[in-house]
CSV table of C-alpha atoms and ligand atoms in Angstrom, one decimal:
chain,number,residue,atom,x,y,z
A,1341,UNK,CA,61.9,85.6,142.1
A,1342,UNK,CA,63.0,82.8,140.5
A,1343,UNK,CA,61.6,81.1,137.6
A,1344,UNK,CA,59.6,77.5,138.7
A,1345,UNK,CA,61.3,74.7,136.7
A,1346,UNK,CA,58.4,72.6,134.9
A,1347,UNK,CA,58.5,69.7,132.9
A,1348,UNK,CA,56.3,71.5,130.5
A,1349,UNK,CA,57.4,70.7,126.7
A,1350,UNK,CA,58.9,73.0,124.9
A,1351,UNK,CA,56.3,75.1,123.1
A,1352,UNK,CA,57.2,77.4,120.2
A,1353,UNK,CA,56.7,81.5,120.5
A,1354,UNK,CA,54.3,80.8,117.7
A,1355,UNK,CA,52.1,78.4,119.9
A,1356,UNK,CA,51.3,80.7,122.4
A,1357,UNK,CA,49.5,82.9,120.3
A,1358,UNK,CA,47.1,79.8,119.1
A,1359,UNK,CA,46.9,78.7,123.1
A,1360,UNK,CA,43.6,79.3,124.6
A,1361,UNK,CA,42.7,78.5,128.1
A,1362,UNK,CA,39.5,76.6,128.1
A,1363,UNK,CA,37.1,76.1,130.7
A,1364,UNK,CA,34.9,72.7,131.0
A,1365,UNK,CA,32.5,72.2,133.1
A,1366,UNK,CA,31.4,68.7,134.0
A,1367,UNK,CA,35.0,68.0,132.3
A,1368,UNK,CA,35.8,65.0,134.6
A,1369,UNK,CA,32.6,63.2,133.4
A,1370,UNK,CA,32.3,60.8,130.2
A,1371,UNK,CA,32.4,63.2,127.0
A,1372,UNK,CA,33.9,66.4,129.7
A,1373,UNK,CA,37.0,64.3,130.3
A,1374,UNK,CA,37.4,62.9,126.8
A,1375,UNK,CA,36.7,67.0,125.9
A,1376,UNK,CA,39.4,67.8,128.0
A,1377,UNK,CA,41.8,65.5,126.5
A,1378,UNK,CA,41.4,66.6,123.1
A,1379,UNK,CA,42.0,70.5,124.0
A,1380,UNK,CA,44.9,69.7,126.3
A,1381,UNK,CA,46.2,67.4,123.1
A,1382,UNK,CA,45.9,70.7,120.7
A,1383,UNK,CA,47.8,73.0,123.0
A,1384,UNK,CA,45.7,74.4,125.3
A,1385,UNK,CA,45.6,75.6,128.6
A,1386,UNK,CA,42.1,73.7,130.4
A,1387,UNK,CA,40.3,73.8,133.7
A,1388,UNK,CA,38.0,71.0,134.1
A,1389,UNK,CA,35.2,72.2,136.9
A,1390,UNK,CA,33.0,69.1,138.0
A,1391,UNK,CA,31.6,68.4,141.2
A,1392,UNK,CA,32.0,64.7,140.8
A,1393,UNK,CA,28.0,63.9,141.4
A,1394,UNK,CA,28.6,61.9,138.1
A,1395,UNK,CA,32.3,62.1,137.3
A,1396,UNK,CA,35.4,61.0,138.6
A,1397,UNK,CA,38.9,61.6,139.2
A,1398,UNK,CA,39.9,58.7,137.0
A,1399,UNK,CA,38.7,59.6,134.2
A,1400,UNK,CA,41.3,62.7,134.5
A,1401,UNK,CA,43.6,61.0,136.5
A,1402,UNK,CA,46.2,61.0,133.8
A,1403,UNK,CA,46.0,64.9,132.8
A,1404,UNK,CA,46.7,65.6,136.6
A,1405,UNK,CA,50.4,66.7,136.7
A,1406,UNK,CA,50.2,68.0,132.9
A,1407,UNK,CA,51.1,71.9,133.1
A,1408,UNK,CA,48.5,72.6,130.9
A,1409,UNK,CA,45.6,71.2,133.2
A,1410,UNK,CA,43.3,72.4,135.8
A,1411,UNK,CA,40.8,70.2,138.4
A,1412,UNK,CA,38.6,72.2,140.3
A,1413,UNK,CA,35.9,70.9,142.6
A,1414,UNK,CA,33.1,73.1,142.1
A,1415,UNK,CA,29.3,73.4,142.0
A,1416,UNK,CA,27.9,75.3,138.5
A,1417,UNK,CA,25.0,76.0,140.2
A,1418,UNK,CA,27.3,78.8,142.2
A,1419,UNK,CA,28.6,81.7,140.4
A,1420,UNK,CA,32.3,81.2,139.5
A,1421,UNK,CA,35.3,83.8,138.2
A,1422,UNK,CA,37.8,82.4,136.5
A,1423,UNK,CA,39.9,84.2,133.4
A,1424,UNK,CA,39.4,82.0,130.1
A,1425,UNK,CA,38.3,82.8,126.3
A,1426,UNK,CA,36.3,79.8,126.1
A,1427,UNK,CA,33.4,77.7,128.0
A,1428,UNK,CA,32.3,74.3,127.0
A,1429,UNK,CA,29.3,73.9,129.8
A,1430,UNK,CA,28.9,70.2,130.0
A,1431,UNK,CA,28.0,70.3,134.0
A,1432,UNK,CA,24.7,68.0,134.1
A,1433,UNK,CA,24.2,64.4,135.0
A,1434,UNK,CA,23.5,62.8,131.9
A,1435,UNK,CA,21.8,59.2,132.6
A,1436,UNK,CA,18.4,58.9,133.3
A,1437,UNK,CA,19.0,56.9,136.9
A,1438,UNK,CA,21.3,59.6,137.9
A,1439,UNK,CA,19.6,62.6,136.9
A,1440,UNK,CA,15.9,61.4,138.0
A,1441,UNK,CA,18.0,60.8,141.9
A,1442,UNK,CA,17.7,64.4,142.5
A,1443,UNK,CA,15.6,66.2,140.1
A,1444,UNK,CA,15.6,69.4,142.0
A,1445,UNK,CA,19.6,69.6,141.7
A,1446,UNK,CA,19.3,68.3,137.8
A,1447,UNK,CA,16.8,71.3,136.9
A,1448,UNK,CA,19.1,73.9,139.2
A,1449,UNK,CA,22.5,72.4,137.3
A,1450,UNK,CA,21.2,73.2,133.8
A,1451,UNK,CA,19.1,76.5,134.8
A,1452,UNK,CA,21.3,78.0,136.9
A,1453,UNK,CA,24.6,76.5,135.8
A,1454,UNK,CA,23.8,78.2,132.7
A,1455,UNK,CA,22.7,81.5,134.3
A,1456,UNK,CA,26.4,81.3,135.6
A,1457,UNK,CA,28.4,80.2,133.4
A,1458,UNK,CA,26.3,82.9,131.0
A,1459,UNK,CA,27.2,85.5,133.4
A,1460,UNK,CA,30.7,84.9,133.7
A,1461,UNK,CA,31.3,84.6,130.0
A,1462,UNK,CA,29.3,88.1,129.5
A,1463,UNK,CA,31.4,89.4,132.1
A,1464,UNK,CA,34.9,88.0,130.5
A,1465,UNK,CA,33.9,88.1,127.0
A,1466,UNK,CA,34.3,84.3,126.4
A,1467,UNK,CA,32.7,82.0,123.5
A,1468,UNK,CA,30.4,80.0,125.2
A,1469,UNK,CA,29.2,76.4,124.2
A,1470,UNK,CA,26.3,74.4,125.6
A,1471,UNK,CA,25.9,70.8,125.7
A,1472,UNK,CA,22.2,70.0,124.7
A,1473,UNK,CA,20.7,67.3,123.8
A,1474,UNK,CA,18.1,65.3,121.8
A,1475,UNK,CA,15.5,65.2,125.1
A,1476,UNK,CA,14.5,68.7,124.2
A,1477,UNK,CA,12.2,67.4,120.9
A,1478,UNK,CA,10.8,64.8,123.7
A,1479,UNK,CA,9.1,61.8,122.1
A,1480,UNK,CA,9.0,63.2,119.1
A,1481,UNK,CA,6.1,63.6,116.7
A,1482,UNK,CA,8.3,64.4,113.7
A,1483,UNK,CA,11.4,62.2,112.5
A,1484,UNK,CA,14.1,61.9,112.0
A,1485,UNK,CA,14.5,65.3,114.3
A,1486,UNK,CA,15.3,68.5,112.5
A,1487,UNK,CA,16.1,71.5,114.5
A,1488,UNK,CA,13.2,73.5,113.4
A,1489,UNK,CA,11.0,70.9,115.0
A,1490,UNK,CA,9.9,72.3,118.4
A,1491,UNK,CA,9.5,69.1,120.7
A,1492,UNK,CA,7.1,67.6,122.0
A,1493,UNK,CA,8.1,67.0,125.8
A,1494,UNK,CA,6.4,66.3,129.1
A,1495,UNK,CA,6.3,69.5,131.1
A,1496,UNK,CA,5.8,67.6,134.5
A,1497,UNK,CA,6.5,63.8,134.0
A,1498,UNK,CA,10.2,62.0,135.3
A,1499,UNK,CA,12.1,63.3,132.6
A,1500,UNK,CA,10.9,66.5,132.5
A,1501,UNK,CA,14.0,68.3,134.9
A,1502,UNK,CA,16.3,67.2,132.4
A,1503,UNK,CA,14.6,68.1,129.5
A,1504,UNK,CA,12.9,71.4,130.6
A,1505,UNK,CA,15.8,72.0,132.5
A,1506,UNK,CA,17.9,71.9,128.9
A,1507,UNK,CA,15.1,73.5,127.1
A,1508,UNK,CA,15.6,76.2,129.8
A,1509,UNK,CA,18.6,76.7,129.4
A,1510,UNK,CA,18.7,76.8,125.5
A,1511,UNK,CA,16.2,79.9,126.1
A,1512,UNK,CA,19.1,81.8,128.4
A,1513,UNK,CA,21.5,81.3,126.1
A,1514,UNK,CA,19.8,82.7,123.2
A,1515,UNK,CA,18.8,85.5,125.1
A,1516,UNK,CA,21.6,86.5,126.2
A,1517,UNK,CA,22.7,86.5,123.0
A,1518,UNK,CA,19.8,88.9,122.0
A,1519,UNK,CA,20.5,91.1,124.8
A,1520,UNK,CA,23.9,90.8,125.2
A,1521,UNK,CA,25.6,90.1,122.0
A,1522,UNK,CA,27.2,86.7,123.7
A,1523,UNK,CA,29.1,84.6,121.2
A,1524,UNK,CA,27.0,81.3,122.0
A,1525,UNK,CA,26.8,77.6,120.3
A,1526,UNK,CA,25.0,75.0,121.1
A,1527,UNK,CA,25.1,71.9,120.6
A,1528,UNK,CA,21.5,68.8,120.5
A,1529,UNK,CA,23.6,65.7,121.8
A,1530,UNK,CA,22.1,62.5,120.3
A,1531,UNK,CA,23.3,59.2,122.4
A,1532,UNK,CA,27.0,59.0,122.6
A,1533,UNK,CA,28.6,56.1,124.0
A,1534,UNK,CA,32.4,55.0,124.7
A,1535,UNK,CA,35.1,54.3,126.7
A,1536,UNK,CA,34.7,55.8,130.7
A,1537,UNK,CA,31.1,55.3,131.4
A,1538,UNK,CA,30.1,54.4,134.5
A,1539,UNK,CA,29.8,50.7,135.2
A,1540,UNK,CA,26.7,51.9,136.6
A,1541,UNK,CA,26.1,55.2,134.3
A,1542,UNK,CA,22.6,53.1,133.5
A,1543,UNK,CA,22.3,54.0,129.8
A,1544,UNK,CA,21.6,51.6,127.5
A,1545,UNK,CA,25.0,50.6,126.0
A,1546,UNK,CA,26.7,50.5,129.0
A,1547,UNK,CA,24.0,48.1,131.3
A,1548,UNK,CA,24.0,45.7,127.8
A,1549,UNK,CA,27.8,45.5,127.5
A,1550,UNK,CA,27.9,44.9,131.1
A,1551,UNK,CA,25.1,42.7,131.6
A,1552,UNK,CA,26.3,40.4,128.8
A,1553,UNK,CA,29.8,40.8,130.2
A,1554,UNK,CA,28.6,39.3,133.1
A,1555,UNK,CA,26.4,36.9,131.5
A,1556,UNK,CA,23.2,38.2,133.1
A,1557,UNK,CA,20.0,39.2,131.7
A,1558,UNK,CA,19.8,41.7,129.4
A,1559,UNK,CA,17.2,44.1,130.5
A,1560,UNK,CA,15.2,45.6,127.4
A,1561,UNK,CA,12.6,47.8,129.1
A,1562,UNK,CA,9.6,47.9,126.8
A,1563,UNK,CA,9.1,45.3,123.8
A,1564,UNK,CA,12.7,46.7,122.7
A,1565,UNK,CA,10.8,48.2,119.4
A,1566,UNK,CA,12.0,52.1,120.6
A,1567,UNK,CA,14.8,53.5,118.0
A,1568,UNK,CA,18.4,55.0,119.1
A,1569,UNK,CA,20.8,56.0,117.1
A,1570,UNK,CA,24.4,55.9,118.6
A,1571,UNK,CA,27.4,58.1,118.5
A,1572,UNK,CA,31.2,57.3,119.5
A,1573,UNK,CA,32.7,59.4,121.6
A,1574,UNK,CA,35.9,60.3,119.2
A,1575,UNK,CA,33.3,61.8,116.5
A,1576,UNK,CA,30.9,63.8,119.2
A,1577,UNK,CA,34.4,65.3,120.3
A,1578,UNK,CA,35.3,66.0,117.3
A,1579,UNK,CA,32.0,67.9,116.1
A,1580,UNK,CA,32.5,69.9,119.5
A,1581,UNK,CA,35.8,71.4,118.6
A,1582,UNK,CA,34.0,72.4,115.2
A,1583,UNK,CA,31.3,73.9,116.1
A,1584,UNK,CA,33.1,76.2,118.6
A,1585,UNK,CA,35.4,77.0,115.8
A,1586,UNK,CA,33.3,77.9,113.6
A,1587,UNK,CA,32.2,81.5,112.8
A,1588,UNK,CA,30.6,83.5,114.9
A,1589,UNK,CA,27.0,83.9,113.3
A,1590,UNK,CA,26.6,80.2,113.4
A,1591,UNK,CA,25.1,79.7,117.1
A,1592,UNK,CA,23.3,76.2,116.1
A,1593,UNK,CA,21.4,74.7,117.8
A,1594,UNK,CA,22.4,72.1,116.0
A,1595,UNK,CA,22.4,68.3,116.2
A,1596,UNK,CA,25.3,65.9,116.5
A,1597,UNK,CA,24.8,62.3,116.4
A,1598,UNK,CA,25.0,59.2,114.2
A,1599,UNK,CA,22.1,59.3,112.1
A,1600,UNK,CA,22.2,55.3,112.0
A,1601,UNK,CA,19.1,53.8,113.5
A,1602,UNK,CA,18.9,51.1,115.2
A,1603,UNK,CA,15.8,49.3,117.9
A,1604,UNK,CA,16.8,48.5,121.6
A,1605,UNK,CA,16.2,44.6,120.7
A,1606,UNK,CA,18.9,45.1,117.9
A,1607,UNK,CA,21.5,46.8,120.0
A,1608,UNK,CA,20.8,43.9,122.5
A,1609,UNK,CA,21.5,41.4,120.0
A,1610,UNK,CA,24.6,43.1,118.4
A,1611,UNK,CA,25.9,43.3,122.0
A,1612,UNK,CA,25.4,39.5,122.8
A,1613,UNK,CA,27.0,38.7,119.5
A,1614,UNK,CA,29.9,40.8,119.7
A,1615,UNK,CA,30.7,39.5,123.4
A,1616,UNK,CA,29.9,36.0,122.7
A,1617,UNK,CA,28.2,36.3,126.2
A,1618,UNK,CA,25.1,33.6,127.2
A,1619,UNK,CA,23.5,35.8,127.9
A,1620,UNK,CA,19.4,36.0,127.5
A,1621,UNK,CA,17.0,39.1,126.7
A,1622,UNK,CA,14.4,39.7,129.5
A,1623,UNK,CA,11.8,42.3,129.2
A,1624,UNK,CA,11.1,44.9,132.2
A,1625,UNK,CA,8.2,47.5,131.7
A,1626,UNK,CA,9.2,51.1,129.6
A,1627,UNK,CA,9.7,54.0,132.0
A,1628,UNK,CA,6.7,56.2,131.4
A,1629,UNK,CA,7.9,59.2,129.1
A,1630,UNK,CA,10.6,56.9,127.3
A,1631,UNK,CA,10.8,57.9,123.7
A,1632,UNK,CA,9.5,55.9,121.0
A,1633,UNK,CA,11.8,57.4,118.4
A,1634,UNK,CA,15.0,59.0,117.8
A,1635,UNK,CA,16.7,59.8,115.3
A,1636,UNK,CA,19.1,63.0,114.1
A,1637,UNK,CA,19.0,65.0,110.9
A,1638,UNK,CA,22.3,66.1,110.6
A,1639,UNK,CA,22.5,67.6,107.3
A,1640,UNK,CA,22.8,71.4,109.3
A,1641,UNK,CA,26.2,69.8,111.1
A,1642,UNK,CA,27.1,68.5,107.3
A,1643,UNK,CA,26.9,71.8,106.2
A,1644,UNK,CA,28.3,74.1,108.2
A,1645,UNK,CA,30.7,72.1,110.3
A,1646,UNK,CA,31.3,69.6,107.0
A,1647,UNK,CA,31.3,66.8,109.9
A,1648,UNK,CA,29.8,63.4,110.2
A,1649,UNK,CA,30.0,60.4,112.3
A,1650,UNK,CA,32.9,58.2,110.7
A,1651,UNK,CA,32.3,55.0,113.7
A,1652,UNK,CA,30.0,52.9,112.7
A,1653,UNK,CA,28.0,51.3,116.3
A,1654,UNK,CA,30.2,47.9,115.8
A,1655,UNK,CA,33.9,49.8,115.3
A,1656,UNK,CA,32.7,51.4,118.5
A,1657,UNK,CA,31.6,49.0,120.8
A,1658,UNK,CA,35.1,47.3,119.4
A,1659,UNK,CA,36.7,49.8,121.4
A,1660,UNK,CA,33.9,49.9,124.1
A,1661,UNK,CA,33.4,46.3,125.1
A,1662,UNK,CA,36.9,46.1,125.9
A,1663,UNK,CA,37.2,48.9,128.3
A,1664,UNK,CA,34.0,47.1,130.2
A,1665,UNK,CA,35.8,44.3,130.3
A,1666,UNK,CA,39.1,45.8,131.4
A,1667,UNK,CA,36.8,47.6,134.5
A,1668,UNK,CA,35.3,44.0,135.6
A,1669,UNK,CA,38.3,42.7,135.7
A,1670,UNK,CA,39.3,45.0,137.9
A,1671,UNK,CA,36.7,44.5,140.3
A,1672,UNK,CA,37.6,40.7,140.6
A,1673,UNK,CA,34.7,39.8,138.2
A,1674,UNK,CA,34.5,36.6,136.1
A,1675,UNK,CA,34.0,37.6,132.6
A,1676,UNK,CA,32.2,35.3,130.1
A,1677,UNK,CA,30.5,32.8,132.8
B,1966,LIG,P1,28.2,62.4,132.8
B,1966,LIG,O1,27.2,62.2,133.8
B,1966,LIG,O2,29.3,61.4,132.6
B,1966,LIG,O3,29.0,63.8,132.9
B,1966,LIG,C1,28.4,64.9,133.6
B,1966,LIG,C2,29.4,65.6,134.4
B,1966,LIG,O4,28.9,66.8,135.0
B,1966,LIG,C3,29.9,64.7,135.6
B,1966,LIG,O5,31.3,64.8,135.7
B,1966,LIG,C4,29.2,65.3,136.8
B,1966,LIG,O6,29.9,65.1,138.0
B,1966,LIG,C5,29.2,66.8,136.4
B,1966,LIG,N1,28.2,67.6,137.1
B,1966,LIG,C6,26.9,67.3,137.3
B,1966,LIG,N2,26.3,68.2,138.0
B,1966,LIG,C7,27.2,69.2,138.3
B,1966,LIG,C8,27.2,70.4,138.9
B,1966,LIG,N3,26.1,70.9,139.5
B,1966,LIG,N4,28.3,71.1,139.0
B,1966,LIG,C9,29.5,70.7,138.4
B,1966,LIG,N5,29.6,69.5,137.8
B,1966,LIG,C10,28.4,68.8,137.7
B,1966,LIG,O7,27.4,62.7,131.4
B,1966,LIG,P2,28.0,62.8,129.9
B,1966,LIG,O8,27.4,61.8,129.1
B,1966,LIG,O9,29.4,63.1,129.9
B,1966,LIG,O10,27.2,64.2,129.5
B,1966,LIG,C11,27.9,65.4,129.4
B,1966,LIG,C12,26.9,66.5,129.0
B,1966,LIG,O11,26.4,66.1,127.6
B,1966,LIG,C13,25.7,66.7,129.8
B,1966,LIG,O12,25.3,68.0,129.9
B,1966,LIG,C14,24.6,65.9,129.1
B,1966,LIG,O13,23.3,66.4,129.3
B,1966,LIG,C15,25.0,66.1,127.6
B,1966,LIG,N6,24.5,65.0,126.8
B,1966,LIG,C16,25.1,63.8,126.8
B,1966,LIG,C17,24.6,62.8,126.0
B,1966,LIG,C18,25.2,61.5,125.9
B,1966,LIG,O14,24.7,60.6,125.2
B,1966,LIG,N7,26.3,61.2,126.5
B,1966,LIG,C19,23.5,63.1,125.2
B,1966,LIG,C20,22.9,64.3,125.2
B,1966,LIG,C21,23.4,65.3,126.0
B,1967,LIG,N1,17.0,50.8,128.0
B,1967,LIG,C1,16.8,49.4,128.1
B,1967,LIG,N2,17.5,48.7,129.0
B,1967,LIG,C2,18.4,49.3,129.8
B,1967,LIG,C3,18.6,50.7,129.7
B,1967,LIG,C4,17.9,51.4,128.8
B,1967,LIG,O1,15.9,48.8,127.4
B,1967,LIG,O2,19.0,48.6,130.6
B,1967,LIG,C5,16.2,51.5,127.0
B,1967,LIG,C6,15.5,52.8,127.5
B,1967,LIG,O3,14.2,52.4,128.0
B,1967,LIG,C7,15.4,53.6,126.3
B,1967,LIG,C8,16.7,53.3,125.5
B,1967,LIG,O4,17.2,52.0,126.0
B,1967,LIG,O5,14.3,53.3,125.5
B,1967,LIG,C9,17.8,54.3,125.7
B,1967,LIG,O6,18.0,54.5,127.1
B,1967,LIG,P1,19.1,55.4,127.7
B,1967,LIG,O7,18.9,55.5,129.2
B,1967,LIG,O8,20.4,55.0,127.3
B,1967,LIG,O9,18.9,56.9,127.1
B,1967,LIG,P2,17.7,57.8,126.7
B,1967,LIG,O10,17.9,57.9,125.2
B,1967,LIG,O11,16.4,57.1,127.0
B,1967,LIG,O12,17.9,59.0,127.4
């Protein structure tokens, strides 16, 4: 048989033996398709799974074509086969509006999409990394939020699929470790922000860039007194290829973020300053279970990953507002009126 002529780059016999293939689930998503840009970047062979309930083909648009990269349209909460040493398991709508649409399918995504992709990766032998988050301390009692802290989350309010859900599937992942010997890490994702959110992903940085974009009201829900801190996307990433390179007895969980606090109000006014936007703050009434609070300790990501954030919030919405902009424009919209 012939040989099929690529236009894959040259890569040196020395390469292959670093190349891993690389599995991501909910890779065509915000940080999934950033994820999957950074492994295809360091020489590695990636399948990006996503069902696109979030996602979307543009935000991989570019890798399509690239030797090295692999869309498939798939469900996680369906087993899967596929042949890889490594599983970053990102599957799981991520915004509040989107994952409170169907909270059935948000609590099957993270329970059994991890029951799956835990399965698969006993089965195959692979690493396998899990994309947590913050929700799982709730509104938390202690702060700034230390892993040892044990949460403090509504077990049957309108956040509670994605939280429990998460909290779930931290449980499965440990135990399979237990029984199973799995090599597992997991990650608490604090808010992380960036380029290729959804216009209408409905988090907070993205409705505020947009809003004053626009020059509509800026919706603070509550008195805006609530605390975030917020990540860039370039650092998360980069604490995500650290932590599942690092050794094997470090399984977290641990927390990555920007330990920079800041109030909703402030992010609202940073926003309106940076775009120059005329736009005014309205005031729309807290979802019930918002938390008050949040905040990382990140001093266990310091240590053992000897990573920090290095973005400050106004070097990233530098590089965010711009992309927002870029989109509107797109769409025909009048920027600035
Ligand atoms: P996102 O909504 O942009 O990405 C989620 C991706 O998962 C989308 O591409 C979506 O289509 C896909 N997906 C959803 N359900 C699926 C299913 N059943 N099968 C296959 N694919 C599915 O959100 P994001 O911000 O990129 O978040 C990625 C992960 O990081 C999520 O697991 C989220 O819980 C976690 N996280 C993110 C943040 C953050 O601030 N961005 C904070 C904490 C945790
Ligand atoms: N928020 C807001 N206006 C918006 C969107 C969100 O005031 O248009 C608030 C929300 O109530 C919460 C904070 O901003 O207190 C962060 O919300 P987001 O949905 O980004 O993420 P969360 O951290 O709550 O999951």
């Amino acid at each position: 048989m012939n040989t099929p002529i690529t236009n894959a780059p040259h890569t040196p016999y020395a390469q292959y033996a670093l190349r891993k293939r690389i599995m991501v689930t909910g890779g065509a998503g915000f940080l999934g398709s950033h994820l999957c840009d950074r492994l295809v970047a360091d020489g590695h062979d990636v399948l990006c799974v996503d069902n696109f309930f979030t996602g979307a083909k543009d935000n991989i648009a570019h890798l399509i074509g690239n030797p090295h990269f692999e869309l498939m349209r798939h469900d996680v909460t369906f087993p899967l086969y596929v042949e890889v040493d490594e599983i970053y398991n990102l599957a799981c709508p991520a915004s509040p509006i989107h994952y409170q649409r169907d909270p059935v399918q948000t609590t099957k995504t993270s329970v059994h999409g991890a029951i799956n992709v835990l399965g698969l990766a006993k089965r195959i032998k692979a690493k396998v990394f899990q994309a947590s988050t913050s929700e799982v301390y709730g509104d938390p009692a202690v702060h700034p939020q230390t892993e040892d802290y044990w949460g403090h989350v509504n077990p049957i309010g309108r956040r509670s699929c994605y939280d429990e859900g998460k909290r779930c599937a931290e449980t499965l992942f440990f135990d399979y470790r237990r029984q199973n010997n799995l090599r597992i890490k997991v990650a608490r994702i604090f808010n992380t922000y960036g380029p290729r959110m959804h216009l209408n992903d409905g988090r907070v940085v993205s409705n505020f860039i947009v809003q004053a974009l626009k020059g509509e009201s800026i919706t603070i829900y509550g008195d805006g007194a609530q605390t975030r801190s917020f990540c860039f996307v370039d650092d998360l990433v980069e604490a995500f290829v650290r932590l599942m390179d690092s050794p094997d007895d470090f399984t977290g969980p641990v927390n990555l973020g920007n330990p920079t606090e800041f109030t909703i109000k402030q992010l609202a006014e940073k926003v309106i300053a940076m775009t120059g936007s005329t736009s005014r703050l309205t005031y729309e009434p807290l979802p019930s279970d918002d938390p008050t609070q949040r905040r990382p300790d990140i001093t266990l990501a310091q240590q053992q990953l000897n990573w920090e954030p290095r973005i400050a919030l106004e070097q990233g919405l530098e590089k965010t507002i711009p992309y927002f902009a870029a989109l509107l424009h797109a769409q025909g919209e009048r920027i600035g009126d």
